[in-house]
XYZ file of C-alpha atoms in Angstrom:
732
model
C 71.468 57.096 -2.725
C 68.437 58.041 -0.422
C 67.065 60.821 0.314
C 65.117 60.008 3.512
C 62.638 62.841 5.444
C 61.055 61.534 8.778
C 58.467 62.728 11.242
C 57.960 61.398 14.147
C 54.937 62.370 17.286
C 54.661 60.243 20.566
C 50.777 59.339 20.197
C 48.409 57.413 22.555
C 50.924 56.491 23.982
C 52.777 54.890 21.050
C 55.492 55.974 17.821
C 53.987 56.898 14.894
C 56.167 57.844 12.382
C 55.694 59.366 8.640
C 58.351 58.279 6.469
C 59.371 59.020 3.053
C 62.436 58.799 0.380
C 63.409 54.860 0.705
C 61.604 53.704 -1.327
C 59.005 53.267 -4.495
C 61.317 56.013 -5.521
C 59.153 56.650 -8.837
C 55.348 57.158 -7.383
C 54.024 60.763 -7.225
C 53.748 60.458 -3.759
C 54.954 57.664 -1.352
C 55.118 56.771 2.570
C 56.234 54.447 4.880
C 54.227 54.729 8.006
C 54.776 52.862 11.629
C 52.494 52.568 14.493
C 53.884 50.334 17.299
C 55.268 47.152 14.850
C 52.832 47.706 12.245
C 54.353 48.768 9.058
C 52.481 50.152 5.136
C 53.843 51.733 2.305
C 50.582 53.867 1.177
C 52.173 55.297 -2.748
C 49.595 57.870 -4.817
C 50.122 57.933 -8.713
C 48.009 60.333 -11.346
C 47.876 60.777 -14.887
C 49.756 63.447 -16.399
C 46.557 64.738 -18.003
C 42.666 63.504 -18.035
C 41.450 61.267 -21.015
C 38.957 63.144 -23.875
C 35.195 63.002 -22.947
C 36.272 62.186 -19.170
C 33.288 63.282 -16.959
C 34.046 61.967 -13.590
C 36.583 62.414 -11.647
C 38.150 58.833 -11.518
C 40.155 58.012 -8.056
C 40.978 54.558 -7.263
C 42.058 53.376 -3.653
C 43.545 49.723 -3.659
C 44.406 48.017 0.259
C 45.970 44.940 0.521
C 46.965 43.557 3.553
C 50.543 40.207 2.697
C 50.038 37.413 4.777
C 54.171 37.873 5.430
C 52.799 41.295 7.215
C 52.203 38.666 9.983
C 53.855 35.653 9.285
C 51.539 33.560 7.660
C 51.452 31.952 4.465
C 48.102 32.073 2.916
C 45.331 29.150 2.818
C 44.246 27.686 -0.625
C 45.521 25.650 -3.079
C 47.434 27.997 -4.983
C 49.114 30.051 -1.340
C 49.072 33.415 -3.124
C 46.859 36.139 -2.486
C 43.701 36.765 -4.542
C 41.061 38.925 -4.945
C 40.405 41.410 -3.008
C 38.805 40.082 0.739
C 35.594 41.992 2.412
C 37.854 43.657 4.143
C 40.339 44.795 2.147
C 37.226 46.180 0.170
C 35.712 47.898 3.271
C 39.006 49.618 4.345
C 39.397 50.945 0.898
C 36.411 52.043 0.861
C 37.095 53.897 3.823
C 39.771 55.363 2.384
C 38.021 56.554 -0.704
C 35.417 58.290 1.298
C 38.115 61.461 2.850
C 39.912 62.015 0.560
C 37.599 62.142 -2.556
C 35.736 65.631 -1.858
C 39.048 67.464 -1.253
C 40.377 67.515 -4.793
C 38.661 70.470 -6.709
C 35.555 70.012 -9.342
C 36.895 69.965 -12.384
C 39.550 67.762 -12.143
C 39.349 64.058 -13.953
C 43.540 62.843 -13.932
C 42.928 59.601 -13.241
C 44.567 59.007 -9.955
C 45.728 55.441 -7.695
C 46.293 55.020 -4.169
C 47.311 51.976 -3.460
C 48.224 50.929 0.217
C 50.230 47.663 1.120
C 50.277 46.212 4.858
C 54.062 44.986 5.380
C 53.795 44.235 8.789
C 50.973 43.802 11.268
C 52.114 43.441 14.817
C 48.476 42.055 16.086
C 48.177 44.752 18.712
C 47.901 48.228 15.902
C 44.655 48.469 13.391
C 46.609 49.236 9.700
C 43.466 50.595 8.598
C 43.797 54.078 10.388
C 47.711 53.835 9.260
C 45.747 53.601 5.189
C 44.472 57.241 5.724
C 46.702 58.566 7.295
C 49.709 57.100 5.006
C 47.432 57.851 1.675
C 46.737 61.738 3.337
C 50.785 62.674 3.433
C 51.212 61.244 -0.099
C 48.935 63.335 -1.655
C 50.547 65.789 0.450
C 54.419 65.396 -0.847
C 52.870 64.630 -4.389
C 51.837 67.815 -5.647
C 48.661 66.741 -6.944
C 45.592 69.387 -6.218
C 44.864 68.051 -2.792
C 43.048 70.016 -0.642
C 44.088 67.904 2.124
C 45.103 67.120 4.636
C 43.480 64.463 6.299
C 44.400 62.181 8.861
C 42.166 59.216 10.863
C 41.899 58.436 14.086
C 40.125 54.988 16.307
C 38.497 55.668 19.644
C 37.208 53.062 22.273
C 34.885 53.236 25.039
C 35.911 51.435 27.747
C 34.120 51.959 31.535
C 32.402 55.073 30.230
C 35.858 57.009 28.964
C 36.858 57.733 25.465
C 40.301 55.223 24.706
C 41.953 56.720 21.564
C 42.892 53.902 19.493
C 42.230 51.163 21.239
C 43.806 47.639 20.819
C 42.884 44.599 18.787
C 42.535 43.792 22.895
C 40.857 46.967 24.151
C 38.210 46.763 21.763
C 36.918 43.360 22.340
C 36.143 45.357 25.783
C 34.643 48.158 23.916
C 31.489 49.212 23.930
C 32.156 51.670 20.478
C 34.593 50.721 17.774
C 34.496 54.120 16.123
C 37.067 55.889 13.330
C 36.808 59.747 11.882
C 38.436 61.117 9.714
C 38.714 64.842 9.200
C 40.646 67.307 7.701
C 42.125 70.600 10.379
C 39.073 72.320 10.671
C 35.994 69.384 9.828
C 35.051 66.497 10.535
C 34.705 64.359 6.659
C 33.593 60.447 7.372
C 32.743 58.900 10.732
C 32.442 54.681 10.578
C 30.923 52.977 13.603
C 28.919 50.407 15.567
C 28.563 50.510 18.949
C 25.944 49.145 21.526
C 22.665 51.101 22.428
C 24.769 54.921 22.714
C 23.431 58.081 23.005
C 23.440 60.874 20.907
C 25.556 62.838 23.184
C 28.172 60.004 23.667
C 28.454 59.572 20.159
C 29.244 63.410 19.079
C 31.846 63.187 22.322
C 33.582 60.917 20.538
C 33.659 62.618 17.357
C 34.485 65.233 18.929
C 37.282 63.487 20.909
C 38.784 61.995 17.788
C 38.402 64.681 15.656
C 40.630 66.192 17.858
C 43.292 63.615 18.350
C 44.011 64.069 14.809
C 45.403 67.127 15.086
C 48.924 65.956 16.021
C 48.887 64.096 13.182
C 48.046 66.271 10.505
C 50.720 68.774 11.681
C 53.353 66.496 11.423
C 51.919 65.337 7.868
C 52.186 69.705 7.046
C 55.594 69.241 8.429
C 56.464 66.100 5.925
C 54.813 68.062 3.272
C 57.282 71.019 4.201
C 60.577 69.456 3.573
C 59.891 66.598 1.138
C 56.642 68.073 -1.162
C 57.296 67.860 -4.835
C 56.250 71.052 -6.849
C 53.005 71.736 -7.679
C 50.572 71.386 -10.273
C 49.316 74.047 -12.033
C 45.712 73.413 -12.159
C 42.504 75.970 -12.375
C 39.211 74.826 -12.254
C 37.211 75.078 -15.285
C 35.081 78.235 -15.734
C 32.316 77.647 -17.505
C 30.054 80.707 -17.244
C 29.149 81.457 -20.691
C 28.240 77.776 -20.952
C 25.437 77.540 -17.974
C 24.340 80.865 -19.217
C 23.408 79.183 -23.088
C 22.352 75.769 -21.181
C 19.899 78.259 -18.720
C 17.988 79.420 -21.470
C 17.384 76.677 -22.714
C 17.284 73.907 -20.182
C 16.364 75.352 -16.714
C 12.610 76.285 -17.561
C 12.382 72.226 -18.237
C 14.589 71.586 -15.228
C 12.770 73.012 -12.722
C 9.171 72.001 -14.107
C 10.812 68.400 -13.898
C 11.719 68.870 -10.308
C 8.209 69.625 -9.557
C 7.061 65.678 -9.911
C 6.841 63.983 -7.024
C 7.248 60.370 -8.814
C 10.636 58.998 -9.292
C 10.080 57.391 -12.445
C 8.043 60.812 -13.428
C 10.420 63.308 -12.871
C 13.744 61.114 -13.976
C 11.375 60.669 -18.040
C 10.613 64.541 -17.899
C 14.615 65.139 -16.770
C 15.812 63.469 -19.924
C 13.493 64.895 -22.550
C 14.630 67.858 -21.293
C 18.140 67.294 -21.802
C 17.614 65.335 -24.997
C 16.397 68.592 -26.056
C 19.533 70.769 -24.641
C 22.382 68.613 -26.422
C 19.962 68.690 -29.406
C 20.307 72.527 -29.527
C 23.925 72.869 -26.941
C 26.278 69.797 -27.860
C 28.925 69.304 -30.639
C 27.815 67.169 -33.306
C 28.059 67.644 -37.202
C 25.542 69.706 -37.330
C 27.026 72.314 -34.152
C 30.771 71.602 -33.826
C 30.976 73.600 -31.963
C 28.765 72.957 -29.608
C 29.586 71.801 -25.206
C 31.662 69.041 -25.646
C 29.441 65.758 -23.868
C 31.418 66.154 -20.335
C 30.699 69.765 -20.221
C 27.824 69.297 -21.252
C 27.077 67.002 -18.177
C 28.689 68.939 -15.180
C 26.448 71.654 -17.202
C 23.481 70.416 -17.068
C 24.325 69.146 -13.007
C 25.261 72.364 -11.739
C 21.817 73.396 -12.885
C 20.108 70.406 -11.659
C 21.853 71.293 -9.000
C 20.965 75.203 -8.063
C 17.089 73.961 -8.733
C 17.363 71.572 -6.161
C 18.998 73.755 -3.122
C 17.621 76.693 -3.587
C 14.020 75.899 -4.083
C 14.942 73.773 -0.559
C 16.649 76.629 1.162
C 13.725 79.059 0.025
C 10.652 77.093 0.659
C 11.468 74.487 2.939
C 10.001 71.804 1.020
C 11.377 69.261 -1.133
C 11.623 67.412 -3.985
C 8.831 65.132 -3.326
C 6.377 67.641 -1.258
C 7.973 66.117 2.277
C 8.772 68.917 5.285
C 12.848 69.192 6.294
C 12.060 66.236 8.681
C 8.945 63.629 7.529
C 9.323 60.381 6.723
C 7.836 58.768 3.693
C 4.970 56.352 4.198
C 6.125 53.270 5.762
C 4.659 49.188 5.199
C 6.392 46.628 6.659
C 4.640 42.975 5.858
C 6.390 39.735 7.531
C 6.459 35.680 6.748
C 5.570 36.615 2.986
C 7.715 33.064 2.246
C 5.914 30.532 4.494
C 9.171 28.491 3.908
C 11.917 30.313 5.058
C 13.126 30.404 8.354
C 11.967 34.313 8.249
C 10.902 37.097 5.467
C 10.145 40.107 5.354
C 9.453 43.637 3.285
C 9.911 46.664 4.713
C 8.620 49.735 2.188
C 9.649 53.294 3.093
C 7.773 55.459 0.183
C 10.201 54.248 -3.182
C 12.231 52.297 -1.660
C 12.002 48.640 -0.577
C 14.247 45.865 0.526
C 12.774 41.994 0.862
C 15.106 40.662 3.145
C 15.094 36.904 4.305
C 16.690 35.145 7.812
C 18.057 31.594 7.400
C 19.148 29.577 10.643
C 21.848 26.955 10.183
C 23.857 25.025 12.719
C 27.646 25.520 13.692
C 28.505 24.278 10.724
C 27.395 27.086 8.647
C 29.795 29.565 10.421
C 32.217 31.125 7.688
C 35.779 30.573 8.189
C 38.412 34.051 7.592
C 41.251 33.867 6.733
C 42.834 37.235 7.734
C 46.484 38.477 9.072
C 45.154 38.263 12.943
C 44.090 34.889 12.908
C 41.488 32.583 11.629
C 37.667 33.867 12.604
C 34.224 32.393 12.729
C 31.584 34.699 12.036
C 28.506 33.184 13.189
C 26.134 36.834 11.673
C 26.464 36.841 7.967
C 24.391 39.622 6.214
C 24.057 40.146 2.655
C 22.817 43.457 0.212
C 22.056 42.044 -3.248
C 21.593 45.583 -5.224
C 20.399 44.396 -8.607
C 19.921 47.338 -11.989
C 16.098 46.806 -11.996
C 16.144 48.164 -8.691
C 16.087 51.482 -10.111
C 14.405 50.341 -13.237
C 17.447 50.489 -15.571
C 19.009 47.120 -17.461
C 22.305 46.328 -16.068
C 25.873 43.911 -15.992
C 25.360 41.333 -13.392
C 28.379 39.598 -12.187
C 30.537 39.690 -8.341
C 29.572 41.719 -4.949
C 30.383 45.359 -5.819
C 32.360 47.505 -3.421
C 29.184 49.387 -2.865
C 26.959 46.162 -2.014
C 29.851 45.060 0.979
C 29.832 48.164 2.182
C 26.060 48.456 2.071
C 25.981 45.190 3.272
C 28.973 46.202 6.281
C 26.875 49.457 7.492
C 23.034 46.754 7.767
C 25.711 44.389 9.695
C 27.206 46.642 12.225
C 23.632 48.143 13.120
C 22.647 45.757 14.170
C 25.508 43.090 15.953
C 24.591 45.353 19.177
C 20.728 43.622 19.164
C 22.000 39.499 19.096
C 20.838 37.518 21.682
C 24.582 35.746 22.985
C 25.556 32.454 21.274
C 24.364 30.811 24.356
C 20.869 32.046 24.301
C 20.354 30.925 20.208
C 23.291 28.811 19.150
C 21.521 29.246 15.665
C 24.310 31.215 13.116
C 22.280 33.860 11.124
C 22.345 34.635 8.349
C 20.535 37.109 6.055
C 19.959 38.262 2.836
C 18.703 41.558 1.301
C 16.922 42.171 -2.251
C 16.343 45.812 -2.827
C 13.212 46.003 -5.014
C 13.319 49.240 -5.227
C 15.588 52.151 -4.642
C 15.146 56.312 -4.152
C 17.439 56.815 -1.136
C 19.031 55.040 1.666
C 18.524 51.291 0.995
C 20.754 50.225 3.432
C 18.299 52.099 5.910
C 16.174 49.659 4.952
C 17.880 47.039 5.289
C 18.612 47.567 8.395
C 15.254 47.132 9.049
C 13.907 44.858 7.332
C 17.003 42.307 7.856
C 15.462 43.215 11.891
C 11.871 42.176 11.600
C 13.152 38.619 9.352
C 15.519 37.881 12.506
C 12.184 38.243 15.092
C 9.567 36.802 12.200
C 12.514 33.388 12.912
C 12.632 33.328 16.058
C 15.650 35.468 16.568
C 15.058 37.184 20.580
C 16.815 40.111 19.564
C 17.136 42.830 22.389
C 15.297 45.285 20.674
C 14.409 46.592 17.476
C 16.381 48.605 15.178
C 15.447 51.306 12.476
C 17.196 53.268 10.667
C 17.146 56.753 9.004
C 19.072 58.797 6.455
C 20.034 62.066 6.321
C 21.140 64.813 4.406
C 22.387 68.282 4.098
C 22.481 71.654 1.442
C 24.771 74.252 2.996
C 24.100 77.384 1.446
C 25.577 81.041 2.045
C 21.814 81.565 2.081
C 20.863 79.330 4.452
C 20.974 75.565 5.840
C 18.609 72.441 5.950
C 19.210 69.205 7.347
C 16.735 66.659 5.541
C 15.346 63.755 7.073
C 14.995 60.256 5.254
C 16.630 61.527 1.383
C 15.507 60.464 -1.632
C 18.257 59.271 -4.335
C 18.270 63.110 -6.162
C 18.823 64.538 -2.505
C 22.071 62.617 -2.065
C 23.411 63.277 -5.320
C 22.860 66.663 -4.971
C 23.304 67.505 -1.691
C 25.801 67.842 0.684
C 26.047 65.205 3.354
C 24.916 61.599 3.879
C 24.819 60.803 6.791
C 23.159 57.618 8.886
C 21.827 57.227 11.840
C 21.153 53.471 13.226
C 19.861 52.415 16.272
C 17.080 50.914 19.391
C 14.951 53.077 21.293
C 17.244 52.914 23.853
C 20.632 54.158 21.510
C 22.528 54.442 19.158
C 23.954 50.885 17.729
C 25.588 52.002 14.112
C 26.759 55.905 12.858
C 28.073 56.438 9.484
C 28.548 60.096 7.640
C 29.840 60.435 4.476
C 30.482 64.852 4.003
C 30.903 66.332 0.002
C 31.873 69.782 0.986
C 35.221 70.963 3.270
C 33.578 69.054 6.245
C 30.680 69.958 8.788
C 30.671 71.875 12.104
C 29.626 70.039 15.978
C 26.723 72.267 15.834
C 25.586 70.626 12.215
C 26.098 66.921 13.034
C 24.006 67.768 16.724
C 20.973 69.116 14.511
C 21.129 65.667 12.639
C 21.417 63.668 14.321
C 18.826 65.042 17.039
C 16.161 64.747 13.309
C 16.942 61.800 13.500
C 16.524 60.686 16.956
C 12.427 61.445 15.975
C 12.913 59.586 12.399
C 14.080 57.033 13.407
C 11.543 56.216 16.651
C 8.868 56.851 13.877
C 9.827 55.222 12.282
C 9.989 52.207 14.886
C 6.851 52.770 15.621
C 5.316 52.090 12.179
C 7.611 48.917 12.282
C 6.221 47.624 15.326
C 2.516 47.744 13.360
C 3.755 44.994 11.372
C 5.282 42.940 13.829
C 6.138 44.409 17.551
C 8.643 41.506 19.163
C 9.940 38.704 17.769
C 8.127 34.517 18.146
C 8.614 32.783 20.717
C 10.141 29.917 18.555
C 12.210 29.887 15.853
C 10.171 28.412 12.058
C 8.161 25.502 11.155
C 10.985 25.133 8.414
C 14.096 26.226 10.445
C 16.252 23.725 12.769
C 15.608 23.096 16.358
C 19.109 22.756 17.985
C 19.887 21.721 21.625
C 23.350 21.869 23.088
C 24.569 19.466 25.143
C 27.589 19.331 27.769
C 30.043 16.534 27.717
C 33.396 15.993 30.227
C 36.263 17.399 27.330
C 37.991 14.195 28.064
C 34.991 12.243 27.174
C 34.961 14.206 23.551
C 37.285 11.626 22.108
C 35.048 9.067 22.518
C 32.380 10.665 20.670
C 34.567 11.642 17.793
C 35.469 8.339 17.355
C 39.406 7.074 15.545
C 39.115 9.361 12.145
C 35.328 10.521 13.199
C 34.322 6.851 12.537
C 31.530 7.679 15.536
C 30.227 10.407 14.967
C 29.874 10.065 11.704
C 28.081 6.742 12.978
C 25.596 9.497 14.894
C 24.883 11.628 11.979
C 24.262 8.617 9.518
C 21.533 6.883 11.985
C 20.254 9.232 13.408
C 19.561 11.792 11.379
C 20.516 14.389 12.616
C 23.484 17.169 12.983
C 25.684 16.991 15.672
C 28.838 19.305 16.221
C 31.607 19.453 19.190
C 33.871 21.756 20.050
C 36.546 22.324 22.291
C 35.332 22.835 25.864
C 33.094 20.070 25.596
C 29.705 21.921 24.452
C 27.835 19.598 21.817
C 24.925 21.506 19.740
C 22.269 18.640 18.040
C 20.283 19.901 15.316
C 17.336 18.795 12.994
C 14.266 19.374 12.178
C 12.836 16.091 13.672
C 12.697 15.713 17.526
C 13.271 12.308 17.207
C 16.230 12.690 15.517
C 17.927 14.959 17.907
C 16.641 13.027 20.729
C 17.841 9.761 19.402
C 21.626 11.295 19.123
C 21.200 13.313 22.775
C 20.422 9.445 23.894
C 23.232 8.134 21.991
C 25.699 10.557 23.414
C 24.992 10.904 26.723
C 25.094 6.238 26.550
C 28.818 7.605 25.026
C 30.186 9.872 27.669
C 28.021 9.616 31.143
C 27.847 6.694 33.550
C 24.979 4.907 34.350
C 23.523 4.970 37.657
C 22.417 2.937 40.033
C 18.683 2.017 41.082
C 17.640 3.560 37.414
C 16.150 2.581 35.011
C 17.082 1.704 30.845
C 15.681 0.676 28.146
C 17.972 -2.287 26.945
C 18.480 -4.852 23.983
C 19.363 -9.094 24.415
C 22.934 -8.920 22.975
C 22.946 -12.588 23.949
C 21.271 -15.654 25.723
C 23.065 -18.256 28.277
C 22.582 -21.026 30.627
C 22.644 -18.474 33.291
C 21.266 -15.232 32.044
C 21.177 -12.681 29.186
C 23.567 -10.236 28.608
C 21.753 -6.983 27.848
C 23.063 -3.628 25.783
C 21.844 -1.432 28.010
C 23.333 2.318 28.332
C 25.498 3.620 25.221
C 27.795 0.494 24.795
C 27.943 -0.939 28.179
C 26.546 -4.842 28.528
C 25.590 -5.825 31.081
C 24.279 -9.787 32.830
C 20.887 -9.659 34.217
C 21.529 -13.529 36.267
C 19.039 -16.059 35.596
C 17.269 -15.726 39.099
C 16.548 -12.320 38.342
C 14.287 -12.651 34.873
C 10.460 -12.629 36.726
C 9.781 -12.887 40.668
C 9.303 -17.039 40.278
C 11.379 -19.375 39.182
C 13.213 -19.419 35.415
C 14.174 -23.195 34.455
C 16.344 -21.346 30.930
C 16.665 -17.551 30.337
C 15.688 -19.147 26.156
C 11.997 -19.864 27.601
C 11.634 -15.461 27.830
C 13.852 -13.960 26.151
C 15.583 -13.658 23.036
C 18.499 -12.110 20.890
C 17.047 -8.964 19.823
C 14.726 -8.340 21.852
C 14.320 -5.009 24.440
C 13.308 -4.723 27.568
C 13.764 -2.709 30.483
C 15.992 -3.392 32.997
C 16.750 -1.847 36.510
C 20.762 -1.084 37.566
C 21.224 -2.809 41.119
C 24.532 -1.923 41.754
C 27.964 -2.648 41.258
C 30.244 -5.615 42.472
C 32.662 -5.615 43.840
C 34.943 -6.307 40.541
C 32.791 -3.012 38.765
C 30.583 -4.996 37.474
C 27.482 -4.612 37.101
C 23.682 -6.264 37.942
C 21.092 -6.353 36.473
C 17.670 -6.838 37.163
C 14.295 -7.560 35.312
C 12.140 -8.345 38.146
C 11.445 -5.539 39.634
C 10.573 -3.873 36.533
C 7.047 -3.729 34.285
C 8.223 -4.856 31.219
C 5.653 -3.473 29.392
C 5.470 0.537 30.829
C 8.974 0.340 32.157
C 7.823 1.480 35.464
C 9.287 -0.078 39.456
C 7.402 -2.655 40.596
C 7.047 -1.252 44.587
C 8.168 -4.033 46.802
C 5.227 -5.364 48.941
C 6.892 -5.028 52.928
C 8.488 -7.949 53.602
C 9.510 -8.731 50.915
C 12.748 -10.292 50.810
C 15.605 -9.208 48.585
C 17.057 -9.926 45.354
C 18.713 -12.578 44.933
C 22.474 -11.875 44.325
C 25.229 -13.917 43.081
C 27.633 -11.313 42.934
C 26.703 -10.879 38.635
C 29.219 -14.182 38.160
C 29.053 -15.214 35.026
C 27.841 -19.048 36.570
C 25.650 -19.582 39.210
C 26.854 -21.019 43.045
C 25.904 -24.696 44.271
C 25.034 -24.708 47.923
C 27.719 -26.796 49.573
C 27.010 -29.292 51.847
C 28.892 -29.459 55.444
C 31.884 -31.701 55.343
C 31.724 -34.606 58.718
C 34.068 -34.355 61.480
C 36.202 -37.457 61.225
C 36.492 -38.710 64.651
C 39.527 -40.497 65.280
């Protein structure tokens, strides 16, 4: 019934198995991947023909995690997996990026890759297995795929590179780097790091690529056993169409690309395109003209040739810059006075308005995932509205691109955040892209770094980012710093590097050709380092370091520690006590399992009141200390005073005044605030309080003069004791 084909190899001390023929047999390609006890299924299906008029390659990657894979039931009301989580979206993008460039130009049949995590051992991350599975499924599908690729993860622990570290090992690692590549070259890099050097990053990338080779060999072995017949496909030849287009449009395209302003350049290109369409595109007057999809491909190819040839030949960019020159930068902070922190970062025609908001532990994001529920104290959200590129467009939910750019900026900044003990705030950053012409994600890194410093977040160091590009032709190679949007679209590489003056915190690379060499990557990193340091200098003109205190409108947070066995005293039955503290003082109070209590408010008095309340509930009164209390009951022999949380004590009538007091009500009334000194405890643990040794105006202790008799002590009994008369001796 089943015609299974299997290959296995030992990879980083665990067995990697690729199997096909057992599941999803109607798909064009289906591979069951096992690594450790993590298992997933990767499938590929493709349309047998392209849609008429298709002008782009419709490749879709869907990565999905099923909660049963970790023996869990989804949270929420419906108990069913819903729309893709941010993690699923990011891994879908991660898989798409290295395989998309390996389809031949002109192939426009719809292709869908679906990766489903079926079992998770809570040790081995399934993201790299999904990329391997997708590559293997494509390799056996018969589709015109110029792979295979493989992927691996690298950590850095105690100075040594570690291949495919487990989830537990990643917690100790200074690096989390994922690399995908073919047999000959690197195709994609995604990483976050703790300020590592360029040499360490290059070493990790090469170590990862070398580790992929055995997996690539295994995929080839599987394809030799199980591959379906190859599809017949030849890239279309548009030589005649290009020749006709050049006669009409080449001169106008060259003139348009001499305009340094983006909007002027786009207007000029629209005019040239409209004229060419009128002359060449198919219409009622010209039924034999170019189809719209062919016209788009040919027009873009002439644009690409124009830009690439000019850069290689003249060493000048579209906007007239040198290859390693960064556009003018302006950094402004504190634009939005009532927010906790804000910055407007402008680099050429790219601009990001970044806003920092500080919150308490109540604002942490709880994320339910296969490995358990996690709490995020650092959030970064990136928004790319259509007006940022001068267009009218649909405003809807968060796009995959927005998720990806936001996560890239998050990775770049996480290495410089203070510890929760030093800064117990939840931090949310929002980047609103105001203008875009090249690398708004790196503008987000710079702007969010400034916004946090403006908010008083004590960063280790500021972080800057830069996007690098590449144009690779037979006539030469050009590495471009701070690329424009057109240089990104028409170039061969998008290489983003973020970091501090001390090292790299994040690196992301996407290649649009069949990969790049170590030499090109090294050149790009060295050039990026110079660009990053220049951007940092420009950022310092706006704000060089974090402000000493959080802003006026940010909440103040104070922490205190109580014994774990006192937590229930603060929370109370059903949360009654903590709700009363919050409602009465106006402060927000959160209690953690280790006894750490965080008290937050914009009003210092509220924090002090809540802290004193909690202190009274959890601490023990100290003998000799002076407390401010309130009379709760007056009796014949004294007054009961609430002086420490819910603790009451008796001030005996003899302890109210230095002189004799006939009745306590002559001096005290219920509700009256008084200062008392804790004299100690009797043998039964009852509290002994005194007022006569404390100045009731100031709360300060009244010093005793030498020779003063010690205070009367009735042992804290409710009734004063009468002196006994001596008994007469009976005489016989």
